[in-house]
Coordinates of C-alpha atoms and ligand atoms in Angstrom, one line a residue:
Chain A
M29 CA 44.1 -10.4 -36.9
V30 CA 42.5 -12.0 -40.0
G31 CA 45.1 -12.8 -42.6
F32 CA 43.3 -13.0 -46.0
S33 CA 46.6 -13.5 -47.5
N34 CA 47.3 -17.0 -45.7
T35 CA 44.2 -18.4 -47.0
T36 CA 44.0 -19.8 -50.1
P37 CA 42.7 -16.9 -52.6
V38 CA 38.8 -17.2 -52.9
E39 CA 39.2 -16.7 -56.5
D40 CA 40.8 -20.2 -56.9
D41 CA 37.8 -22.2 -55.8
L42 CA 34.6 -20.4 -55.5
Y43 CA 34.9 -17.2 -57.3
R44 CA 36.8 -18.7 -60.3
E45 CA 37.2 -15.8 -63.1
I46 CA 34.7 -17.5 -65.2
V47 CA 32.2 -17.2 -63.1
L48 CA 32.9 -13.6 -62.0
E49 CA 32.6 -13.0 -65.7
H50 CA 29.3 -14.3 -66.5
Y51 CA 28.0 -12.8 -63.4
S52 CA 29.0 -9.2 -64.6
H53 CA 28.3 -9.9 -68.4
P54 CA 25.3 -12.5 -68.1
R55 CA 24.3 -14.4 -71.4
H56 CA 20.7 -14.8 -72.5
R57 CA 19.6 -12.2 -69.7
G58 CA 16.2 -10.7 -70.4
E59 CA 12.9 -11.9 -71.6
L60 CA 11.9 -14.4 -73.8
E61 CA 8.5 -13.1 -75.9
T62 CA 8.0 -16.3 -77.7
A63 CA 8.9 -19.1 -75.1
S64 CA 7.1 -22.0 -74.9
S65 CA 7.7 -22.9 -71.0
R66 CA 8.5 -20.7 -68.4
V67 CA 9.6 -21.4 -64.8
D68 CA 10.1 -19.2 -61.6
A69 CA 12.4 -20.2 -58.8
T70 CA 12.7 -18.4 -55.5
N71 CA 15.1 -19.0 -52.8
P72 CA 13.3 -18.0 -49.4
L73 CA 16.0 -18.2 -47.8
C74 CA 17.9 -15.3 -49.2
G75 CA 15.3 -14.0 -51.4
D76 CA 16.7 -14.8 -54.7
E77 CA 14.3 -15.0 -57.4
L78 CA 14.7 -16.0 -61.1
S79 CA 12.6 -16.8 -64.0
L80 CA 14.0 -19.3 -66.6
A81 CA 12.3 -19.8 -70.2
W82 CA 12.7 -21.3 -73.4
R83 CA 11.5 -22.3 -76.5
V84 CA 11.5 -25.9 -77.8
E85 CA 11.5 -26.2 -81.5
G86 CA 12.0 -29.7 -83.3
G87 CA 12.5 -31.1 -80.0
R88 CA 15.5 -28.8 -79.5
I89 CA 16.1 -25.6 -77.4
S90 CA 15.9 -22.9 -79.6
G91 CA 15.9 -20.3 -77.5
I92 CA 16.7 -19.5 -73.4
A93 CA 16.7 -16.4 -71.3
F94 CA 16.7 -15.7 -67.7
S95 CA 15.9 -12.9 -65.4
G96 CA 15.9 -11.9 -61.9
R97 CA 18.1 -11.3 -59.1
G98 CA 20.4 -12.6 -56.8
C99 CA 24.2 -13.5 -55.7
S100 CA 26.6 -14.0 -58.1
I101 CA 26.9 -17.6 -57.9
S102 CA 23.0 -18.0 -58.5
M103 CA 23.1 -15.5 -61.5
A104 CA 26.2 -16.8 -63.1
S105 CA 24.8 -20.2 -62.8
A106 CA 21.9 -19.3 -64.7
S107 CA 24.0 -17.6 -67.2
M108 CA 25.9 -20.7 -67.8
L109 CA 23.0 -22.7 -67.9
C110 CA 21.4 -20.7 -70.7
E111 CA 24.7 -21.0 -72.7
A112 CA 25.1 -24.7 -72.2
L113 CA 21.8 -25.7 -73.0
D114 CA 21.1 -23.3 -75.8
G115 CA 20.4 -25.6 -79.0
Q116 CA 20.3 -29.1 -77.1
D117 CA 17.9 -31.8 -77.7
M118 CA 15.8 -32.1 -74.5
A119 CA 17.3 -35.3 -73.6
T120 CA 20.7 -34.0 -73.6
A121 CA 19.3 -30.7 -71.8
A122 CA 18.1 -33.1 -69.0
D123 CA 21.5 -35.2 -68.8
I124 CA 23.6 -31.9 -68.5
A125 CA 21.4 -30.8 -65.7
A126 CA 21.4 -34.1 -63.7
R127 CA 25.3 -33.9 -64.2
F128 CA 25.7 -30.6 -63.0
R129 CA 23.6 -31.0 -59.9
S130 CA 25.7 -34.7 -59.5
M131 CA 28.8 -32.5 -59.5
L132 CA 28.0 -30.1 -56.6
L133 CA 25.6 -32.3 -54.6
D134 CA 27.4 -35.9 -54.6
K135 CA 31.1 -34.5 -56.1
G136 CA 30.4 -36.4 -59.3
P137 CA 32.6 -36.0 -62.2
S138 CA 32.6 -32.6 -64.5
D139 CA 34.0 -33.9 -67.9
G140 CA 32.3 -33.0 -70.6
L141 CA 30.2 -30.2 -68.8
G142 CA 32.9 -27.7 -70.2
D143 CA 32.7 -23.8 -68.6
L144 CA 30.2 -25.3 -66.2
E145 CA 32.8 -27.1 -64.4
A146 CA 34.1 -23.4 -63.0
L147 CA 31.4 -23.9 -60.5
R148 CA 32.6 -27.1 -59.0
G149 CA 34.6 -25.0 -56.3
V150 CA 31.0 -24.5 -54.8
A151 CA 30.5 -28.0 -53.8
A152 CA 33.2 -26.7 -50.7
Y153 CA 30.5 -24.4 -49.5
P154 CA 27.2 -26.1 -48.3
V155 CA 25.2 -23.0 -47.8
R156 CA 25.9 -21.9 -51.4
I157 CA 25.3 -25.2 -53.3
K158 CA 21.4 -24.2 -53.4
C159 CA 22.3 -21.0 -55.2
A160 CA 24.2 -23.0 -57.8
V161 CA 21.4 -25.2 -58.4
L162 CA 18.6 -22.9 -58.7
A163 CA 18.3 -22.5 -62.1
W164 CA 18.7 -25.7 -62.9
N165 CA 16.3 -27.1 -60.0
A166 CA 13.4 -25.0 -62.0
L167 CA 14.4 -26.5 -65.1
L168 CA 14.4 -29.8 -64.0
Q169 CA 11.3 -29.5 -62.4
E170 CA 9.4 -28.4 -65.4
L171 CA 10.9 -30.9 -67.5
A172 CA 9.9 -33.5 -65.1
G173 CA 6.5 -31.8 -64.1
T174 CA 7.4 -32.6 -60.6
A175 CA 8.9 -30.9 -57.6
E176 CA 11.2 -33.5 -56.2
T177 CA 14.4 -32.1 -57.2
E178 CA 14.9 -30.3 -54.0
P179 CA 18.9 -31.0 -53.0
Chain B
M6 CA 21.4 8.2 -23.3
I7 CA 25.5 8.1 -24.0
E8 CA 26.8 9.1 -20.2
P9 CA 30.6 8.4 -20.2
A10 CA 30.3 8.2 -16.3
L11 CA 30.6 4.1 -16.0
A12 CA 33.6 2.3 -16.5
P13 CA 33.8 0.3 -19.9
L14 CA 33.0 -3.1 -19.7
D15 CA 35.8 -5.6 -19.0
V16 CA 35.4 -7.3 -22.3
A17 CA 38.2 -10.0 -22.1
R18 CA 36.4 -11.2 -18.6
I19 CA 33.4 -11.0 -20.3
R20 CA 34.4 -13.3 -23.2
A21 CA 36.0 -15.7 -21.1
D22 CA 32.3 -16.6 -19.6
F23 CA 31.1 -17.9 -23.1
P24 CA 32.8 -21.0 -24.3
I25 CA 32.0 -21.0 -27.9
L26 CA 34.0 -17.8 -28.7
E27 CA 36.9 -19.9 -28.2
R28 CA 36.1 -21.7 -31.5
K29 CA 37.9 -21.3 -34.6
I30 CA 35.8 -21.2 -37.6
N31 CA 37.8 -22.2 -41.0
G32 CA 40.9 -22.0 -39.1
A33 CA 40.3 -18.3 -37.6
P34 CA 39.0 -17.3 -34.5
L35 CA 35.7 -16.8 -34.6
V36 CA 34.2 -13.2 -35.2
Y37 CA 30.6 -13.5 -34.0
L38 CA 28.6 -10.1 -35.1
D39 CA 25.4 -12.1 -35.4
S40 CA 24.3 -11.6 -32.1
A41 CA 20.8 -9.9 -33.3
A42 CA 19.9 -13.5 -34.9
T43 CA 20.5 -15.2 -31.6
T44 CA 23.4 -14.6 -28.7
Q45 CA 25.8 -16.7 -27.6
K46 CA 25.5 -18.2 -24.2
P47 CA 27.5 -17.8 -21.0
N48 CA 28.4 -20.8 -18.9
V49 CA 26.0 -19.8 -15.9
V50 CA 23.3 -20.1 -18.2
I51 CA 24.2 -23.4 -19.5
D52 CA 25.1 -24.7 -16.3
A53 CA 21.6 -23.5 -15.0
I54 CA 20.3 -25.5 -17.5
G55 CA 22.1 -28.6 -16.8
N56 CA 21.6 -28.5 -13.0
Y57 CA 17.9 -28.0 -13.4
Y58 CA 18.0 -31.4 -15.1
R59 CA 20.8 -33.2 -12.9
T60 CA 19.0 -32.0 -9.4
S61 CA 15.3 -30.5 -9.9
N62 CA 13.5 -31.9 -12.9
A63 CA 9.8 -32.9 -12.3
N64 CA 6.8 -31.8 -14.3
V65 CA 5.1 -28.4 -12.6
H66 CA 2.0 -27.2 -11.3
R67 CA 0.6 -31.1 -10.7
G68 CA 1.2 -33.9 -8.3
V69 CA 2.2 -33.5 -4.7
H70 CA 5.5 -34.7 -4.7
S71 CA 8.5 -32.5 -3.2
L72 CA 10.6 -32.5 -6.6
G73 CA 7.5 -31.4 -8.5
N74 CA 7.1 -28.9 -5.9
E75 CA 11.0 -27.9 -6.6
A76 CA 10.5 -27.7 -10.1
T77 CA 7.4 -25.6 -9.6
D78 CA 9.1 -23.1 -7.4
A79 CA 12.0 -22.7 -10.1
F80 CA 9.5 -22.1 -12.7
E81 CA 7.7 -19.1 -10.8
L82 CA 10.8 -17.9 -9.4
G83 CA 12.0 -17.7 -13.1
R84 CA 8.7 -15.8 -13.9
R85 CA 9.5 -13.3 -11.0
R86 CA 12.9 -12.8 -12.3
V87 CA 12.1 -12.0 -15.6
A88 CA 9.2 -9.6 -14.9
Q89 CA 11.6 -8.0 -12.7
F90 CA 14.2 -7.4 -15.4
I91 CA 11.8 -5.4 -17.7
D92 CA 10.1 -3.8 -14.5
A93 CA 6.8 -5.9 -14.9
D94 CA 4.1 -7.5 -12.7
P95 CA 4.9 -11.3 -13.0
A96 CA 0.7 -11.9 -13.2
G97 CA 1.1 -10.6 -16.4
L98 CA 4.0 -12.8 -17.9
V99 CA 3.3 -15.2 -19.9
F100 CA 5.9 -17.8 -21.0
T101 CA 6.0 -18.8 -24.9
R102 CA 8.6 -20.4 -27.3
N103 CA 9.6 -16.9 -28.5
T104 CA 8.7 -13.4 -29.7
T105 CA 6.8 -14.8 -32.5
E106 CA 4.6 -17.3 -30.4
A107 CA 3.9 -14.2 -28.1
L108 CA 2.8 -11.9 -31.0
N109 CA 0.7 -14.6 -32.5
L110 CA -0.8 -15.0 -29.1
V111 CA -1.9 -11.3 -29.3
A112 CA -3.3 -11.4 -32.8
A113 CA -5.1 -14.7 -32.3
S114 CA -6.5 -14.0 -28.6
Y115 CA -7.0 -10.2 -28.9
A116 CA -6.9 -8.7 -32.7
R117 CA -9.0 -11.8 -33.9
E118 CA -11.4 -12.2 -31.4
M119 CA -11.8 -8.9 -29.5
L120 CA -11.6 -6.4 -32.4
Q121 CA -14.6 -5.6 -34.8
P122 CA -15.0 -5.8 -38.6
G123 CA -13.6 -2.5 -39.7
D124 CA -11.3 -1.9 -36.7
R125 CA -7.9 -1.0 -37.6
I126 CA -4.3 -2.4 -36.9
V127 CA -1.2 -0.3 -37.5
V128 CA 2.4 -1.7 -37.8
T129 CA 5.2 -0.1 -39.3
E130 CA 7.3 -0.5 -43.0
M131 CA 10.3 -1.9 -40.9
E132 CA 8.6 -4.9 -39.1
H133 CA 10.1 -8.3 -38.8
H134 CA 7.6 -10.8 -40.6
S135 CA 6.8 -12.0 -36.8
N136 CA 5.3 -8.9 -36.3
L137 CA 3.6 -8.4 -39.5
V138 CA 2.0 -11.8 -40.7
P139 CA 0.1 -12.7 -37.3
W140 CA -2.1 -9.5 -38.1
Q141 CA -2.3 -10.4 -41.6
L142 CA -3.7 -13.5 -40.7
A143 CA -6.2 -11.8 -38.0
S144 CA -7.0 -9.3 -40.3
E145 CA -8.2 -11.6 -42.9
R146 CA -9.8 -13.5 -40.5
A147 CA -11.5 -10.7 -38.3
G148 CA -11.9 -8.4 -41.1
L149 CA -9.8 -6.0 -39.8
E150 CA -7.9 -3.4 -41.8
L151 CA -4.0 -3.4 -41.7
A152 CA -2.0 -0.2 -42.7
A153 CA 1.7 0.6 -42.0
I154 CA 3.4 3.8 -41.2
R155 CA 5.9 4.9 -43.6
L156 CA 9.8 4.6 -43.3
Q157 CA 11.6 8.0 -44.0
D158 CA 14.8 7.9 -46.0
D159 CA 16.8 8.4 -43.1
G160 CA 15.4 5.0 -41.3
T161 CA 13.3 6.5 -39.0
L162 CA 9.7 6.2 -39.1
D163 CA 7.4 9.2 -40.5
M164 CA 5.4 10.9 -37.8
D165 CA 3.3 12.6 -39.6
D166 CA 2.2 9.2 -41.1
A167 CA 1.9 7.8 -37.8
E168 CA -0.3 10.9 -36.4
R169 CA -2.3 9.9 -39.8
L170 CA -2.8 6.6 -38.9
L171 CA -3.2 6.6 -35.0
K172 CA -6.8 7.6 -35.1
P173 CA -10.1 6.1 -35.4
P174 CA -10.4 3.3 -36.0
T175 CA -7.2 2.1 -35.1
R176 CA -7.5 -0.1 -32.2
L177 CA -4.0 -1.7 -32.3
L178 CA -0.6 -0.2 -32.8
S179 CA 2.3 -3.3 -33.3
V180 CA 5.5 -1.7 -33.6
T181 CA 9.3 -2.8 -32.8
H182 CA 11.2 -1.1 -30.2
Q183 CA 14.7 -1.6 -32.3
S184 CA 14.7 -2.5 -35.7
N185 CA 16.6 -5.7 -36.3
V186 CA 17.6 -4.4 -39.6
L187 CA 18.3 -0.7 -39.4
G188 CA 18.9 -0.7 -35.8
T189 CA 16.4 1.9 -35.6
V190 CA 15.3 2.9 -32.2
N191 CA 12.1 4.3 -32.5
D192 CA 10.2 6.8 -30.5
L193 CA 7.7 4.9 -28.5
A194 CA 7.0 7.7 -26.1
T195 CA 5.3 9.4 -29.0
L196 CA 3.8 6.5 -30.5
T197 CA 2.2 5.4 -27.3
R198 CA 0.8 8.8 -26.6
L199 CA -1.1 8.9 -30.3
A200 CA -2.1 5.5 -30.1
H201 CA -3.8 5.9 -26.4
A202 CA -5.2 9.3 -27.2
A203 CA -6.9 7.3 -30.1
G204 CA -8.2 4.6 -28.0
A205 CA -5.8 1.9 -29.3
L206 CA -3.6 -0.5 -27.3
V207 CA 0.4 -0.5 -28.0
C208 CA 2.0 -3.8 -28.6
V209 CA 6.0 -3.8 -28.5
D210 CA 7.9 -6.1 -30.5
A211 CA 11.0 -5.6 -27.8
A212 CA 13.1 -9.1 -29.4
Q213 CA 16.0 -6.4 -30.3
S214 CA 15.7 -3.8 -27.5
V215 CA 15.1 -5.9 -24.2
P216 CA 18.7 -7.5 -24.5
H217 CA 20.4 -4.2 -25.3
R218 CA 19.0 -1.3 -23.0
P219 CA 17.2 -1.2 -19.9
V220 CA 13.4 -1.3 -20.8
S221 CA 10.3 -0.7 -18.4
V222 CA 6.9 -1.7 -19.3
R223 CA 6.1 1.0 -16.6
Q224 CA 7.6 3.9 -18.4
L225 CA 7.0 2.7 -22.1
D226 CA 3.5 2.7 -20.9
C227 CA 2.8 0.0 -23.5
D228 CA 0.0 -2.8 -23.2
F229 CA 1.5 -5.9 -24.6
L230 CA 5.5 -6.4 -24.8
A231 CA 6.9 -9.3 -26.5
F232 CA 10.9 -10.8 -26.4
S233 CA 13.0 -13.8 -26.8
G234 CA 15.3 -15.3 -24.4
H235 CA 17.8 -16.7 -27.1
K236 CA 18.6 -13.3 -27.8
M237 CA 19.6 -11.9 -24.2
C238 CA 22.2 -15.0 -23.7
G239 CA 19.4 -17.4 -22.6
P240 CA 18.3 -20.2 -24.4
M241 CA 16.3 -21.1 -27.6
G242 CA 12.8 -22.3 -27.1
I243 CA 11.9 -19.7 -24.6
G244 CA 10.0 -16.3 -25.0
V245 CA 7.7 -13.6 -23.3
L246 CA 4.5 -12.0 -23.7
W247 CA 3.7 -9.4 -20.9
A248 CA 0.5 -7.8 -21.0
R249 CA -1.7 -5.4 -18.8
P250 CA -4.0 -7.0 -16.8
E251 CA -7.4 -5.4 -18.5
P252 CA -6.9 -7.0 -22.0
L253 CA -5.3 -10.1 -20.7
N254 CA -8.1 -11.0 -18.3
A255 CA -10.7 -10.3 -20.8
M256 CA -8.8 -12.4 -24.0
P257 CA -9.8 -15.9 -24.3
P258 CA -7.1 -18.6 -24.2
F259 CA -4.7 -19.3 -27.2
Q260 CA -4.3 -22.9 -26.9
G261 CA -6.2 -25.5 -24.8
G262 CA -4.7 -28.0 -22.7
G263 CA -3.4 -28.9 -19.3
S264 CA -2.6 -26.3 -16.8
M265 CA -4.7 -23.6 -18.3
I266 CA -7.8 -24.8 -17.3
L267 CA -9.9 -24.9 -13.8
R268 CA -12.7 -27.2 -14.5
V269 CA -13.2 -29.5 -17.1
T270 CA -16.4 -31.5 -18.1
L271 CA -16.9 -33.3 -21.5
Q272 CA -18.6 -30.4 -22.9
H273 CA -16.9 -27.4 -21.5
S274 CA -14.2 -25.7 -19.4
S275 CA -13.4 -23.0 -17.4
W276 CA -9.9 -21.2 -17.5
N277 CA -7.1 -21.0 -15.3
D278 CA -6.4 -17.5 -13.6
V279 CA -3.8 -15.5 -15.8
P280 CA -1.2 -16.1 -16.6
H281 CA -1.3 -19.5 -16.3
K282 CA -4.5 -19.5 -18.6
F283 CA -2.2 -18.5 -21.3
E284 CA 0.4 -21.6 -20.9
A285 CA -1.3 -24.6 -22.2
G286 CA 0.5 -27.9 -21.5
T287 CA 3.7 -28.7 -19.9
P288 CA 6.4 -25.6 -20.3
D289 CA 10.0 -25.4 -20.7
V290 CA 11.0 -25.3 -17.0
A291 CA 15.0 -25.4 -17.8
S292 CA 14.6 -22.8 -20.1
V293 CA 13.0 -20.6 -17.7
V294 CA 15.6 -21.6 -15.3
G295 CA 17.9 -20.5 -18.1
L296 CA 16.4 -17.2 -19.0
A297 CA 16.6 -16.5 -15.2
A298 CA 20.1 -17.0 -15.0
A299 CA 20.9 -14.8 -18.1
C300 CA 18.8 -12.1 -16.6
D301 CA 21.0 -12.6 -13.3
Y302 CA 24.4 -12.6 -15.8
I303 CA 23.2 -9.4 -17.7
D304 CA 22.1 -7.3 -14.3
N305 CA 25.4 -7.9 -12.8
I306 CA 27.1 -6.3 -15.8
G307 CA 24.6 -3.8 -16.2
L308 CA 22.4 -3.0 -19.4
T309 CA 23.3 0.7 -19.1
A310 CA 27.1 -0.1 -19.3
I311 CA 26.3 -2.9 -22.0
C312 CA 24.5 -0.4 -23.9
E313 CA 27.2 2.2 -23.8
H314 CA 29.6 -0.4 -25.0
E315 CA 27.6 -1.1 -27.8
T316 CA 27.1 2.4 -28.8
R317 CA 31.0 2.5 -28.9
L318 CA 31.4 -0.3 -30.9
T319 CA 28.4 1.0 -33.4
K320 CA 30.5 4.4 -33.6
R321 CA 33.4 2.2 -34.9
L322 CA 31.6 0.2 -36.8
L323 CA 29.9 3.2 -38.6
D324 CA 33.2 4.8 -38.9
V325 CA 35.1 1.7 -40.5
L326 CA 32.3 1.0 -43.3
T327 CA 32.4 5.1 -44.1
T328 CA 36.3 4.9 -44.4
I329 CA 36.1 1.5 -46.8
G330 CA 33.9 3.6 -49.2
D331 CA 31.4 2.2 -51.6
I332 CA 29.1 1.1 -48.8
D333 CA 25.6 2.1 -48.4
I334 CA 24.5 1.9 -44.9
H335 CA 20.7 1.7 -44.2
G336 CA 19.4 3.3 -41.0
P337 CA 20.4 6.4 -39.0
L338 CA 23.8 7.4 -38.5
D339 CA 23.2 9.4 -35.3
L340 CA 23.7 7.2 -32.4
T341 CA 21.2 8.3 -30.1
Q342 CA 18.7 6.9 -32.4
R343 CA 20.2 3.3 -32.9
G344 CA 21.3 0.4 -31.6
G345 CA 24.4 -2.1 -31.9
C346 CA 23.0 -3.5 -35.4
V347 CA 24.0 -2.3 -38.8
S348 CA 23.0 -3.3 -42.1
F349 CA 24.8 -2.5 -45.3
N350 CA 25.2 -3.3 -48.9
V351 CA 28.9 -3.2 -50.3
G352 CA 28.3 -1.6 -54.2
N353 CA 26.2 -4.0 -56.2
V354 CA 27.8 -7.2 -54.4
H355 CA 25.2 -9.4 -53.1
A356 CA 24.9 -9.8 -49.3
H357 CA 25.3 -13.7 -49.8
D358 CA 28.9 -13.3 -51.6
V359 CA 29.4 -10.8 -49.1
G360 CA 28.6 -13.1 -46.0
T361 CA 30.5 -16.0 -47.6
I362 CA 33.8 -14.2 -48.0
L363 CA 33.8 -13.0 -44.4
D364 CA 33.2 -16.6 -43.4
R365 CA 36.3 -17.7 -44.9
T366 CA 38.2 -16.1 -42.2
G367 CA 35.5 -16.8 -39.3
I368 CA 33.8 -13.7 -39.3
A369 CA 29.7 -14.4 -38.7
V370 CA 27.3 -12.1 -40.3
R371 CA 23.8 -12.3 -41.3
A372 CA 23.2 -12.1 -45.2
G373 CA 19.8 -11.8 -46.5
H374 CA 16.3 -10.1 -45.9
H375 CA 16.4 -10.7 -42.1
C376 CA 12.7 -11.8 -42.4
C377 CA 11.8 -8.2 -43.6
Q378 CA 10.9 -8.4 -47.1
P379 CA 8.5 -5.5 -47.2
L380 CA 11.2 -3.3 -45.6
M381 CA 13.8 -4.8 -48.3
Q382 CA 11.5 -3.8 -50.9
R383 CA 11.2 -0.3 -49.3
L384 CA 15.3 0.2 -49.8
G385 CA 15.0 -1.5 -53.2
V386 CA 17.7 -4.3 -52.5
P387 CA 17.0 -8.0 -52.8
A388 CA 19.2 -8.4 -49.3
T389 CA 21.6 -7.0 -46.8
T390 CA 24.6 -7.5 -44.7
R391 CA 23.9 -7.2 -41.3
A392 CA 26.5 -6.9 -38.5
S393 CA 25.4 -6.7 -34.8
T394 CA 27.0 -6.4 -31.8
Y395 CA 26.7 -7.4 -28.0
L396 CA 28.5 -7.4 -24.6
Y397 CA 31.3 -9.6 -25.6
T398 CA 32.1 -7.9 -29.0
T399 CA 35.5 -6.2 -29.2
P400 CA 36.8 -3.3 -31.3
N401 CA 39.4 -5.5 -32.8
E402 CA 36.5 -7.5 -34.2
I403 CA 34.8 -4.5 -36.0
D404 CA 38.7 -4.0 -37.2
A405 CA 38.3 -7.6 -38.6
L406 CA 35.2 -7.0 -40.5
G407 CA 36.7 -3.9 -41.9
E408 CA 39.5 -6.1 -43.2
G409 CA 37.1 -8.7 -44.6
L410 CA 35.1 -5.9 -46.5
A411 CA 37.7 -4.5 -48.1
E412 CA 39.0 -8.2 -49.5
V413 CA 35.0 -8.4 -50.8
K414 CA 35.5 -5.4 -52.6
R415 CA 39.1 -6.4 -54.0
V416 CA 37.4 -9.9 -55.3
F417 CA 34.4 -8.1 -57.0
R418 CA 36.5 -5.3 -58.1
V419 CA 34.2 -2.5 -56.5
Ligands
LIG526 C1 12.6 -7.4 -34.3 C2 12.2 -8.9 -34.3 N1 11.2 -9.5 -34.1 C3 10.9 -10.6 -33.9 C4 11.9 -11.6 -34.0 C5 11.3 -12.9 -34.1 O1 12.0 -13.7 -33.0 P1 12.1 -15.0 -32.8 O2 12.2 -15.9 -33.9 O3 12.6 -15.7 -31.4 O4 10.6 -15.5 -32.3 C6 13.1 -10.8 -34.1 C7 14.3 -12.0 -34.5 O5 14.7 -13.0 -35.4 C8 13.5 -10.0 -34.2 O6 14.7 -9.5 -34.6

């Protein structure tokens, strides 16, 4: 009665290969002993928990790591965040974060976002957007020192 | 409990009573397996609410005009109808917004006000946050001890631990009748006997039992019982606290305002009789009328028949989950110890991912911690997927879930 064969494969939009790959082999997963910033994020709706830590040296992120547990989208997104921001200067990091959020929340352009573009499909799943932006909101909150970044 | 004497439910006819079941979700027919969160509503309930507003709406318990009198009659008739549904005296039946508010009422007006520092409240490891957090609040305020009966690995309560805890200084046991995660139906007869022998009262969270199996407060011999209308074909916004007269009469009011008073001066007030003493302000009369219609609807079909139907579906559900493989089922497998609400994990796949893939073909399940974070910690998982049945659920829907879970395994290479 249900036809999974009749629908677009979920791998074409939400669970793109690269997303599942980050989920099963996360980059930068672990603790960062020498962190200069550390922030926790939780999604009380689903119990996802995430910690993000990074070190800034000479205005650049010279180390970044995440830990926690959650769904494929929140974990892959955290892994991709770390990969995208490692080595960036703070202004670029904030800019990437803002453009990533805009891609999901306002269906903004994904030019220059590299692998992060693979999460674009999440925009079509409103309940999952919170998962994709969990790590990014935490980062932006810490950078801005405010809590105004709820989607 | 399983008496195959009854004729099976005419599910096709029942489904025709629920207009929402005709909906398509993401292009596929809705497969609603989330009735433990809230049930769908039959036309008779929707119409009863509409008709009340169209023909009889007025405020209750005030004024002398005829319409006000009609509305008051409808409200009090609703109270008697709902009381009958749980075999209770209507004088002990207090309308609340939901189970949560009913439990908060007991926590605030009984536990916080009437227990002494050092007294103990006992809950269990499987409680919904609404049967845990109110007791935490009351305990902090009144210097009470809060303890939880341990859960065994098979999803049933450790009755040795229950026996250890249900001793002085325990003054109240608050326990769920049926777990909203594990489906476990707790042995209330034994728990109540132990609690009463220790001089403790018993409060039952019946949110998941009253809708699904015959419940009699007289047979349960409990002191408080709470449930929600929206989980039994009734509207959202109406719930019930039933209490024995002894604690209820002695308890101070929960909220102050209109209807709950007898006489008010600028400095002092005296209280109306129970149950009105606990119903401050204008009540949700339309929802009471809707809940009474839901009681009629369920009784016309028969709770025993509904319970049997759900047992058959649960058997099929457990079989399907077992056949698919790589699925951890939480809670008892013995059908005599559980209801139609089954939580599971698919390999290491997060429940959200399971829920999203199922939703793509119209299958609605609950994914998350189910307001039971301590239970999730006990089970060692961040979240589970939960499928739950009701009188309108079909075997085909269970099979559709099976197909959906096979798709989950394919995408996540479990
Ligand atoms: C066992 C149990 N207790 C309490 C509740 C709370 O019900 P409500 O949200 O209607 O107050 C629920 C439902 O969510 C439940 O399943």
